[in-house]
Coordinates of C-alpha atoms and ligand atoms in Angstrom, one line a residue:
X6 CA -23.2 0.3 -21.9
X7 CA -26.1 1.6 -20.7
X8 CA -27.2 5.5 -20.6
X9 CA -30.0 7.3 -19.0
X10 CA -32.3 9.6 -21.4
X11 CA -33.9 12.6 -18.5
X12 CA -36.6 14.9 -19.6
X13 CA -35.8 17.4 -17.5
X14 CA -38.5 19.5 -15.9
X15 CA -40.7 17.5 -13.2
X16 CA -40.6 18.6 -10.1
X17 CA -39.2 15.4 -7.5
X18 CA -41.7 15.3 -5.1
X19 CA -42.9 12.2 -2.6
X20 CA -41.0 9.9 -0.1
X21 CA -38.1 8.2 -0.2
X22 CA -36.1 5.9 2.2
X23 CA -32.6 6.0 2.5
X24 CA -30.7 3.2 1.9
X25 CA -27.6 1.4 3.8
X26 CA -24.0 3.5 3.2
X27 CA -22.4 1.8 0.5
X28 CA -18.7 3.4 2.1
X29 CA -19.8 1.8 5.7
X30 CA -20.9 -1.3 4.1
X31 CA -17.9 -2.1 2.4
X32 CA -15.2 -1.9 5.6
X33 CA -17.6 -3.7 7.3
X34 CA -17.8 -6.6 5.1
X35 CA -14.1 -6.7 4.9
X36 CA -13.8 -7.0 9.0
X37 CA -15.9 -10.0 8.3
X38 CA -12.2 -11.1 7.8
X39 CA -11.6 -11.3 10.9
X40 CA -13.7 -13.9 12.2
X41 CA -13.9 -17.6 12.0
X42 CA -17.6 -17.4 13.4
X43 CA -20.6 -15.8 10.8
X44 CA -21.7 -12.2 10.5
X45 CA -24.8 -11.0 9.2
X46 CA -25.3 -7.5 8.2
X47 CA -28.6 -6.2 7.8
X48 CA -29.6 -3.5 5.3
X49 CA -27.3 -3.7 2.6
X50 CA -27.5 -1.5 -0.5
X51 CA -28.0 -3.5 -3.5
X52 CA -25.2 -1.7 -5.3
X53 CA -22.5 -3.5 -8.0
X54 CA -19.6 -2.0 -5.6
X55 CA -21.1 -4.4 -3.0
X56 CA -21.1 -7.1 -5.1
X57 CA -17.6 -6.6 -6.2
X58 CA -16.7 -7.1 -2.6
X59 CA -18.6 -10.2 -2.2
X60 CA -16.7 -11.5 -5.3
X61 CA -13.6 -10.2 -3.6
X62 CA -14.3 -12.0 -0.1
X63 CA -15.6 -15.4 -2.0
X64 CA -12.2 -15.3 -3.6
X65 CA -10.6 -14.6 0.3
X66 CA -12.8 -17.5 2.1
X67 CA -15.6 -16.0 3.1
X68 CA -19.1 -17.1 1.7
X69 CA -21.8 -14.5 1.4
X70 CA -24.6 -15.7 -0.5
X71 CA -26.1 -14.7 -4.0
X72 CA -24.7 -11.7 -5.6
X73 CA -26.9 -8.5 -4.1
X74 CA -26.4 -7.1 -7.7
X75 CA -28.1 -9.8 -9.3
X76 CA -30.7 -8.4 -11.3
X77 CA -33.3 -11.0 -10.2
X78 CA -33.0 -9.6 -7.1
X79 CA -33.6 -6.1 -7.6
X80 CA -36.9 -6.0 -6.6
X81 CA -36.2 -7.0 -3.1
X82 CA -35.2 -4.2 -1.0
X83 CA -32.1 -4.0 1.3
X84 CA -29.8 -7.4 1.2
X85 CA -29.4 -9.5 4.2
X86 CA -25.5 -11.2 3.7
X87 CA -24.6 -13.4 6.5
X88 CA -20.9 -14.0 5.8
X89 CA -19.7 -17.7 6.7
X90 CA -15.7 -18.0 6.8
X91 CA -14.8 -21.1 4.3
X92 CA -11.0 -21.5 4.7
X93 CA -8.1 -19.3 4.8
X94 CA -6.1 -20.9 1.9
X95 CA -6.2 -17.6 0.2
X96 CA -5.2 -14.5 1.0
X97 CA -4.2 -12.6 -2.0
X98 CA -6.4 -9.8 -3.3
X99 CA -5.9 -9.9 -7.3
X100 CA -5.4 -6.6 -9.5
X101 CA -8.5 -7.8 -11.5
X102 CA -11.1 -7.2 -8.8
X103 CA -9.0 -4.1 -7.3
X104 CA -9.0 -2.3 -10.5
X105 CA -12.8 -2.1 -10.6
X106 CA -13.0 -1.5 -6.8
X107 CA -10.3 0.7 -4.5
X108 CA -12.3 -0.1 -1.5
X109 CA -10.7 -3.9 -1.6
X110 CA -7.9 -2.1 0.2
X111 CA -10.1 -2.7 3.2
X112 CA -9.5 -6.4 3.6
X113 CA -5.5 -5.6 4.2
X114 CA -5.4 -5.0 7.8
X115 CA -8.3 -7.4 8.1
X116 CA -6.0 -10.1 6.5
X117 CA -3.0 -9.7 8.5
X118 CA -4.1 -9.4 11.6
X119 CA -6.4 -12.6 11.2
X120 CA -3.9 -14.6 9.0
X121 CA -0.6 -13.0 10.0
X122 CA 0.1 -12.2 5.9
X123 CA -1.8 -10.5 3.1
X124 CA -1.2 -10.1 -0.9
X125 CA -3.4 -7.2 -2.3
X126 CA -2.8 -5.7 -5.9
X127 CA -2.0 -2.1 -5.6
X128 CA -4.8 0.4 -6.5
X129 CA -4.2 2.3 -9.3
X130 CA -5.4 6.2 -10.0
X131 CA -8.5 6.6 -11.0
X132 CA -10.8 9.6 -12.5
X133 CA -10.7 11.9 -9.3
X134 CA -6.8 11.9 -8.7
X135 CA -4.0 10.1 -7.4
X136 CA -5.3 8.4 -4.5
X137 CA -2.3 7.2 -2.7
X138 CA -2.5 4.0 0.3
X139 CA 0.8 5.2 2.4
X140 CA -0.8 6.2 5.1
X141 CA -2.6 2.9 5.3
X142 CA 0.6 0.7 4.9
X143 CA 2.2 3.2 7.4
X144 CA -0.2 2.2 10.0
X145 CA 0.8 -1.5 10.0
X146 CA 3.8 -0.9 9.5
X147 CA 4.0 0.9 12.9
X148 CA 2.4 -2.8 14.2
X149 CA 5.2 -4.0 13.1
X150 CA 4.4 -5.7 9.8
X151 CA 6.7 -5.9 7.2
X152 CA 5.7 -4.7 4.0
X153 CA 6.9 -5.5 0.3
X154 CA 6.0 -4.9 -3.0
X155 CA 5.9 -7.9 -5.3
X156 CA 4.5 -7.6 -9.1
X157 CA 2.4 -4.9 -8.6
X158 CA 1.0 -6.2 -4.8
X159 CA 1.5 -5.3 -1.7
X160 CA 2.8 -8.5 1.0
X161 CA 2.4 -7.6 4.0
X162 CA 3.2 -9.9 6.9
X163 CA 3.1 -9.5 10.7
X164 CA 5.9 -10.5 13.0
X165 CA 5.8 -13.9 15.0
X166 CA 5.5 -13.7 18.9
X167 CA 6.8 -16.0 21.0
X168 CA 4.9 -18.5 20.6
X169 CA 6.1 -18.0 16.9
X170 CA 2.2 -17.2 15.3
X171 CA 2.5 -14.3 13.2
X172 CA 0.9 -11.1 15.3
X173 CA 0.4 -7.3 14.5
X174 CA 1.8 -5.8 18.2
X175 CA 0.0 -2.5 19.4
X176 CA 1.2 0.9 18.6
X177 CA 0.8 4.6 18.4
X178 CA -0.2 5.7 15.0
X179 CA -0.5 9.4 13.6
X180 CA -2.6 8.9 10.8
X181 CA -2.7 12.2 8.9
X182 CA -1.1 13.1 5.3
X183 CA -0.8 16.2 3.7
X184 CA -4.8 16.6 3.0
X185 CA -5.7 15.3 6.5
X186 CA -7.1 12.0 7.7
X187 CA -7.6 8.8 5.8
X188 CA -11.4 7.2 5.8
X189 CA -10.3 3.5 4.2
X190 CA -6.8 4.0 5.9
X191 CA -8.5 4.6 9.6
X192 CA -11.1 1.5 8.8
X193 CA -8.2 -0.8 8.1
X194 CA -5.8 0.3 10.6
X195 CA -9.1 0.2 13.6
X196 CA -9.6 -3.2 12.2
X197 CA -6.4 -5.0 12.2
X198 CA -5.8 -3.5 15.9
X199 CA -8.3 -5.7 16.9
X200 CA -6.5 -8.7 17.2
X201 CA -3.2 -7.0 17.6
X202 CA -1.1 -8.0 20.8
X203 CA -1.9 -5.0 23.3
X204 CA -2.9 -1.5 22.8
X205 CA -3.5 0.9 19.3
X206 CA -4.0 4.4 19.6
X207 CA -4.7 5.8 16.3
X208 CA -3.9 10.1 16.6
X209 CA -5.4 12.1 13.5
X210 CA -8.3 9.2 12.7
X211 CA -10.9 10.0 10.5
X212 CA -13.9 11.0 11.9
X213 CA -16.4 10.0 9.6
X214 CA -19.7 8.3 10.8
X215 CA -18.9 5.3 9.0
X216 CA -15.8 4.7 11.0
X217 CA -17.8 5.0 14.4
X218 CA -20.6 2.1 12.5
X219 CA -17.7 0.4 12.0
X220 CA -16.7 0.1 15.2
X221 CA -20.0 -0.7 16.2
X222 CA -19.8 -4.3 14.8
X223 CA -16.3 -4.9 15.8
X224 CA -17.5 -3.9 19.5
X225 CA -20.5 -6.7 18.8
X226 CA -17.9 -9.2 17.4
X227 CA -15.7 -9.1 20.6
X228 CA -13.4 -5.8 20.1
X229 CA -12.4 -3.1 22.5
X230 CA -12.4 -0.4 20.5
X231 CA -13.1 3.3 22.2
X232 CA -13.4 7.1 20.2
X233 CA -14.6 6.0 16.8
X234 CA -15.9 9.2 15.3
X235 CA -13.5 11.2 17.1
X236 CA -9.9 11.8 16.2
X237 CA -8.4 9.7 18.7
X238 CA -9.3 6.0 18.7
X239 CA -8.2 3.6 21.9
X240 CA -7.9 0.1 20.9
X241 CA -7.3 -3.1 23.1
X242 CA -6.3 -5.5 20.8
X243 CA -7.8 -9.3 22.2
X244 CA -7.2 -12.5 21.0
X245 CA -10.6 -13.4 18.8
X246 CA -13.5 -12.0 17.8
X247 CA -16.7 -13.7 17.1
X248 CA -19.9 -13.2 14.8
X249 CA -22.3 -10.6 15.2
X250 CA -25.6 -9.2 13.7
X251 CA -25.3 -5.4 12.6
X252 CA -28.2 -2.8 11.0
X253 CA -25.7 -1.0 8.2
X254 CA -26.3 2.8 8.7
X255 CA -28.2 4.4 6.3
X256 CA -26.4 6.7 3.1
X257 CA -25.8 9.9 4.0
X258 CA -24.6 11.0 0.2
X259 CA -27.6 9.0 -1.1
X260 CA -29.8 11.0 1.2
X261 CA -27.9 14.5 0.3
X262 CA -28.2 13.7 -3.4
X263 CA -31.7 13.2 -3.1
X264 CA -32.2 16.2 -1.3
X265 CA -30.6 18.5 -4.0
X266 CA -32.9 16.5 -6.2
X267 CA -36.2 17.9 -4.6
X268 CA -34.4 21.8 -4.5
X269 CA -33.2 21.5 -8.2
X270 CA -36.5 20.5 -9.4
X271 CA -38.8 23.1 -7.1
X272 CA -40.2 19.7 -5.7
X273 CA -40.8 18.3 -2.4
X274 CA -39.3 15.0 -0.6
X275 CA -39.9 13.5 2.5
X276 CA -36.8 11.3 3.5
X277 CA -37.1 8.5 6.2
X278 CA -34.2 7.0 7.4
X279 CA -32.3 9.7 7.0
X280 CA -28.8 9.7 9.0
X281 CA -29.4 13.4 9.8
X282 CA -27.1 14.2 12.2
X283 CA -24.0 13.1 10.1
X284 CA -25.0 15.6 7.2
X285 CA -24.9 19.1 9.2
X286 CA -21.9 20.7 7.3
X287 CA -24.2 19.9 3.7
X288 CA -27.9 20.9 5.4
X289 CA -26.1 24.3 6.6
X290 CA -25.4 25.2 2.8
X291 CA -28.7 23.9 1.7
X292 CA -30.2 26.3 4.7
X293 CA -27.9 28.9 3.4
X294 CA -29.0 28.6 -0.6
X295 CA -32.6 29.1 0.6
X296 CA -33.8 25.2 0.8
X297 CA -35.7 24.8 3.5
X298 CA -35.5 21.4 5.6
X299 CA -37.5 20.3 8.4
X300 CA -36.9 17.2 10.8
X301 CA -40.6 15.7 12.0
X302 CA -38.8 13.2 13.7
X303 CA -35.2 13.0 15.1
X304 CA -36.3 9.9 17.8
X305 CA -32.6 8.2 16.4
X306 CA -30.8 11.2 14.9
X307 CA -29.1 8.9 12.4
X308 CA -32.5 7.8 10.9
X309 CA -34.5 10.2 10.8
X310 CA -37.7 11.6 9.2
X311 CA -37.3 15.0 7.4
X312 CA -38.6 16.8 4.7
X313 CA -36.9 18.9 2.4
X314 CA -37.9 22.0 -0.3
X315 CA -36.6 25.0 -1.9
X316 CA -37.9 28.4 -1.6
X317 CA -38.7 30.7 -4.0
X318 CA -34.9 31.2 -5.7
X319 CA -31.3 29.6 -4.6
X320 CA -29.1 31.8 -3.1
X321 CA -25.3 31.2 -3.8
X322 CA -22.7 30.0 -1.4
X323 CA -19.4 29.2 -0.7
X324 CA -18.4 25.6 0.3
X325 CA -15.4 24.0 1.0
X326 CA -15.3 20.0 1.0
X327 CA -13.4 19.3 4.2
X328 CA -12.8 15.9 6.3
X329 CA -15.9 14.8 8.5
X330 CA -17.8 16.9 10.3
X331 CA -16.7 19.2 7.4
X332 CA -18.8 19.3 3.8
X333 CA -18.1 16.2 2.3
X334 CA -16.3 15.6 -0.9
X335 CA -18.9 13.2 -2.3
X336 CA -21.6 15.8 -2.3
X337 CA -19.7 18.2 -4.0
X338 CA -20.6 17.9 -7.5
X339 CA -24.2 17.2 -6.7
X340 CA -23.9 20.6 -4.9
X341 CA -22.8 22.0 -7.9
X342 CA -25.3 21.3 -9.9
X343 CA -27.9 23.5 -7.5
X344 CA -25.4 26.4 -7.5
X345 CA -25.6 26.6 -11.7
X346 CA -29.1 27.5 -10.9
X347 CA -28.3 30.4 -7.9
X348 CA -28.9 34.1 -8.0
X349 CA -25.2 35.1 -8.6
X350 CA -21.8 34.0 -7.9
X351 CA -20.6 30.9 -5.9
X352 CA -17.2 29.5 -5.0
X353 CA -16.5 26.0 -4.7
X354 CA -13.1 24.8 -3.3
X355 CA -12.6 21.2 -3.2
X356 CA -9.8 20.5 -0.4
X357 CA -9.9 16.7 -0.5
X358 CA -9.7 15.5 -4.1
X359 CA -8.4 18.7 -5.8
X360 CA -9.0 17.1 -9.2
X361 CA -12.2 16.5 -8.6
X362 CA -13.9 18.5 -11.3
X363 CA -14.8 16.2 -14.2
X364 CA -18.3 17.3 -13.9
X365 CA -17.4 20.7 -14.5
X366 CA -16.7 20.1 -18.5
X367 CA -20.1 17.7 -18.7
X368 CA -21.9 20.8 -16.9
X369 CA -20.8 23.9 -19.1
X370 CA -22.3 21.4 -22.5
X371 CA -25.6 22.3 -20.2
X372 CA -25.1 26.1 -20.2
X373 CA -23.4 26.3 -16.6
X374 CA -21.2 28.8 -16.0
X375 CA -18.4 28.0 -14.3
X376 CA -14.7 28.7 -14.1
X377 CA -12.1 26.6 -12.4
X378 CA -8.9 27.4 -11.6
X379 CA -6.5 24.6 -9.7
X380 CA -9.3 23.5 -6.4
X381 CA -11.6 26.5 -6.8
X382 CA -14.5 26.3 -9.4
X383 CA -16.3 30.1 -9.2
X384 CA -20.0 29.1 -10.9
X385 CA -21.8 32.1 -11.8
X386 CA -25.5 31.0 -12.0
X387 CA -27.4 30.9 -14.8
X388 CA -31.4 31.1 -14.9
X389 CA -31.7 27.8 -16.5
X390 CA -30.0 24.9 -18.1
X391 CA -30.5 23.2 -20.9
X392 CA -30.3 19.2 -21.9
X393 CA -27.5 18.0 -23.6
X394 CA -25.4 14.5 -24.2
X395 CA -23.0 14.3 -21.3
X396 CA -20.6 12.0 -20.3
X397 CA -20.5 10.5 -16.3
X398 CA -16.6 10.4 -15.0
X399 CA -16.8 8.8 -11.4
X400 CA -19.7 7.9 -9.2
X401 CA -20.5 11.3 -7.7
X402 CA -20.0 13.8 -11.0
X403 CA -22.4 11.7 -12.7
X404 CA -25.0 11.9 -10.0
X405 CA -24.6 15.8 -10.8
X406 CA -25.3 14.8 -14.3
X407 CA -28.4 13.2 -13.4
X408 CA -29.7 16.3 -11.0
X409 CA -28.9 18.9 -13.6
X410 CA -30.9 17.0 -16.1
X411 CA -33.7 16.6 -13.6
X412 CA -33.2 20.6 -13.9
X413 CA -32.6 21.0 -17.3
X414 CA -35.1 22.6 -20.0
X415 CA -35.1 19.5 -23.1
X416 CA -33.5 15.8 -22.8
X417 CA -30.3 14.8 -21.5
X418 CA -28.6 11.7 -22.0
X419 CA -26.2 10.6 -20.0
X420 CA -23.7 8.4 -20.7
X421 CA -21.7 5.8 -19.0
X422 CA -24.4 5.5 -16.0
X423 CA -22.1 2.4 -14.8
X424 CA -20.9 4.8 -12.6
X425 CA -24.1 5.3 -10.9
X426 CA -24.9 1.9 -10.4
X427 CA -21.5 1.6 -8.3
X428 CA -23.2 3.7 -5.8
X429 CA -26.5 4.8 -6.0
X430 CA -29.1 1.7 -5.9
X431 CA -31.5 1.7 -9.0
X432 CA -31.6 5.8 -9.1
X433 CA -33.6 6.2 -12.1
X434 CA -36.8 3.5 -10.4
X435 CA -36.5 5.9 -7.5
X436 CA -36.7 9.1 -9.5
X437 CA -39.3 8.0 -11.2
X438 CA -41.3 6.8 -8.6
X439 CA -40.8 10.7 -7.2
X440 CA -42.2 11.9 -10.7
X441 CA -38.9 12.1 -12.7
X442 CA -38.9 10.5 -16.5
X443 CA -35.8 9.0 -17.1
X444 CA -35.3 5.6 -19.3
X445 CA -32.4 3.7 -18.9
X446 CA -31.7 2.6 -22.8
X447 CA -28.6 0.8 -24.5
X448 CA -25.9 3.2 -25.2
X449 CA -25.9 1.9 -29.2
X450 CA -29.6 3.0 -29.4
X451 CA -28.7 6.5 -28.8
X452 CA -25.8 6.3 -31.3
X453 CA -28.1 4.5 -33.9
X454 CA -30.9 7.2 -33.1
X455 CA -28.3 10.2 -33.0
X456 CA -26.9 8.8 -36.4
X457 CA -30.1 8.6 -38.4
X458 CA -31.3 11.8 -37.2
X459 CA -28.1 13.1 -38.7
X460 CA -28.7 11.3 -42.0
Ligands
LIG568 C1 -13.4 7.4 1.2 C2 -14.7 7.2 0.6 C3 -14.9 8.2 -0.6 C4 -14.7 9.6 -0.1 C5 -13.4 9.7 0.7 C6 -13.2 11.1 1.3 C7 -15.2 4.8 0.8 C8 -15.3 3.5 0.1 N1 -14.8 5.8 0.0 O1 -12.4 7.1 0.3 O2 -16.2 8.0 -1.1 O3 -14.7 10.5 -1.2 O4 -13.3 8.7 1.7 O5 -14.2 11.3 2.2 O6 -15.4 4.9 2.0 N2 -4.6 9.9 1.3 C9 -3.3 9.8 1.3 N3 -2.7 8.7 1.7 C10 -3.4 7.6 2.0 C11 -4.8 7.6 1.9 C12 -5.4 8.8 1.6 O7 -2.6 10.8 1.1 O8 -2.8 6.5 2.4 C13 -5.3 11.2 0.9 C14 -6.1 11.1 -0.4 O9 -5.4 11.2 -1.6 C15 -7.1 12.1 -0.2 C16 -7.3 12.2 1.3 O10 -6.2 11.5 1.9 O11 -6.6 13.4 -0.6 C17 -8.6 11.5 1.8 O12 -8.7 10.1 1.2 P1 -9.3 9.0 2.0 O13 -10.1 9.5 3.2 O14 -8.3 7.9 2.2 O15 -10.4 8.4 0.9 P2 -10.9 6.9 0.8 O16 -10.9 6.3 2.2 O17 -10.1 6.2 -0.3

């Protein structure tokens, strides 16, 4: 397993630009589902997640090319996959590839409403909390698909019109749980309403930019899909869609991590393609810690040129992680890691993921201060923190890892940087390139190195 090894200390300073959203990517690939005609999508991260769903739709039927996270390929940039539908003998999702990917929950409503039945292994957990799919299989349930669960899988199949072919029917759908909307749950419920017989209105959607992207495709495909990005979505289901071409929109969370990279480090980072306009809850706190931003050019708001810096000392601040346009819950732990290092005493209340604190532990072996109780972690900010072994949990807290080492006084190693590579395309090339030192070494080394030294 691989590990990164960070001497911390070097200010992050250069320009960067932003890669294609991982989370849009993924629902869009599964709504290639849909089609019996090819879609290309341009500007796709090379990520392992998004290779996982290639694996995943090559299983389903659907051919997309070489594996983007072959290493050959690395070199290349942002993927071109043009997926080109095979056959539709399969249509069962196995546990093996959900296990290492929730997203695959996103072919579901693709599958039914293109096939008129679906199989797809039930997620399990996984490190951030129970992350139930009800609200997803109450959606097309309201469509009228009946739903079972067989060895661990959902089947879910749609009722047969009269013509007898198996068809989701329109419906009105309140899509909101006890914490709110559902991202995943609105992307599969919007997508399978596309070929549903008559009219979806989805009430309590989610809201999140990558829904609206999403719906920019289907649109281009053949849908009739109105509101994405808003809470209420209109959708006119029609009888087939077509292929398409679509530019993937660029990362927002790859574009906020970065940024906290420059502030942590006193550095300086100009970011192109920078989806701006979808990241105003996380620039307000940045504005309000004392990091200064400044867009030079806003021509599309969601690719944008900015720069970004901190001033002379963070600040603290109080953020809550809310649903889209509120701060989002994947740049919460990379936004704790900047408020270990603020003049005094900040509160952090997680309202989507309330277990989301894994980092928390990893961050105290650095000299944090922080105390959680329940959703709230209170971080009291020290004046410096210092490298360590620590061990990533999930995607996001180890990106936090990887910024407070940037920060930290000494080397850190972080272990477990799988994680990473789910979502964040070859992070340590990129921070080096911006004047970070991080090598990316064999796990075993550091064990064999850590052992002798202790000899
Ligand atoms: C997506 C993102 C993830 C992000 C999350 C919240 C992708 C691939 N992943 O995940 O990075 O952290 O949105 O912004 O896009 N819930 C239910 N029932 C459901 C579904 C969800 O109760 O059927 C709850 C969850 O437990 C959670 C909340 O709703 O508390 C939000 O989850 P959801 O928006 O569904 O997250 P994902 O779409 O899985």
């Amino acid at each position: 397993m691989d590990a990164f090894v960070i001497e911390g200390g070097r200010p992050i300073k250069g320009r960067l630009r932003v890669n294609g959203s991982k989370n849009a990517c993924l629902p869009l690939m599964a709504a290639t589902l849909l089609t019996d005609q090819p879609v290309t999508l341009r500007g796709v991260p090379r990520l392992a997640d998004i290779a996982n769903m290639q694996r995943l739709l090559a299983e389903l039927g659907v051919d997309t090319g070489a594996s983007v996270g072959d290493e050959a390929f690395a070199h290349l940039g942002p993927a071109t996959l043009t997926a080109q539908p095979t056959g539709e003998a399969v249509s069962h999702a196995r546990y093996e590839i959900v296990k290492t990917m929730r997203a695959s929950i996103s072919a579901l409503g693709p599958l039914v409403a293109k096939r008129g039945e679906a199989r797809i292994a039930l997620p399990g957990g996984c490190a951030i909390g129970q992350r139930p799919v009800d609200l997803h299989l109450r959606g097309l349930e309201a469509m009228g698909a009946e739903l079972t669960l067989e060895s661990g899988d959902i089947v879910a199949r749609a009722p047969k019109d009269r013509s007898g072919r198996r068809r989701l029917r329109g419906a009105t759908i309140f899509l909101s749980g006890p914490s709110g909307s559902t991202v995943l749950g609105t992307a599969n419920v919007m997508s399978a309403a596309t070929l549903a017989q008559g009219r979806t209105i989805i009430e309590a959607a989610a809201c999140e930019p990558e829904i609206a992207d999403l719906a920019v495709l289907l649109n281009a495909m053949g849908a009739r899909v109105r509101g994405a990005g808003t809470p209420r979505i209109v959708i006119e289901g029609v009888e087939a869609l077509g292929g398409a071409e679509h530019h993937v929109m660029p990362d927002r969370i790859e574009a906020g991590t970065y940024m906290v990279a420059a502030a942590i480090t006193g550095g300086r980072l100009t970011l192109e393609n920078c989806p701006i306009d979808a990241l105003l809850a996380f620039t307000d706190r940045l504005h309000e810690v004392g990091v200064r931003l400044e867009v030079t050019d806003a021509g599309d708001p969601l690719r944008a040129t900015c720069e970004v810096w901190a001033g002379a000392r963070i600040r603290p601040a109080h953020v809550t992680t809310q649903p889209h346009p509120g701060f989002p819950t994947d740049l919460q732990a990379p936004m704790m890691a900047l408020l270990c290092l603020a003049d005094g005493n900040s509160v952090v209340t997680e309202k989507i993921f309330p277990e989301r604190f894994l980092h928390v532990a990893e961050l105290s072996r650095m000299g944090a201060s922080i105390f959680r109780q329940g959703p709230t972690a209170v971080v009291t900010g020290v004046s410096r923190l210092v490298g360590a072994p620590v061990m990533a949990s999930d995607l996001r807290a180890s990106a936090c890892l990887v910024l407070a080492g940037l920060a930290a006084d000494g080397v850190t190693n972080v272990h477990r940087v799988y994680h990473l590579d789910r979502g964040y395309e070859r992070m340590e090339a990129t921070l080096n390139a911006l004047g970070a030192r991080i090598e990316r070494v064999d796990a075993k080394e550091l064990d064999s190195s850590a052992q002798a030294a202790g000899a």
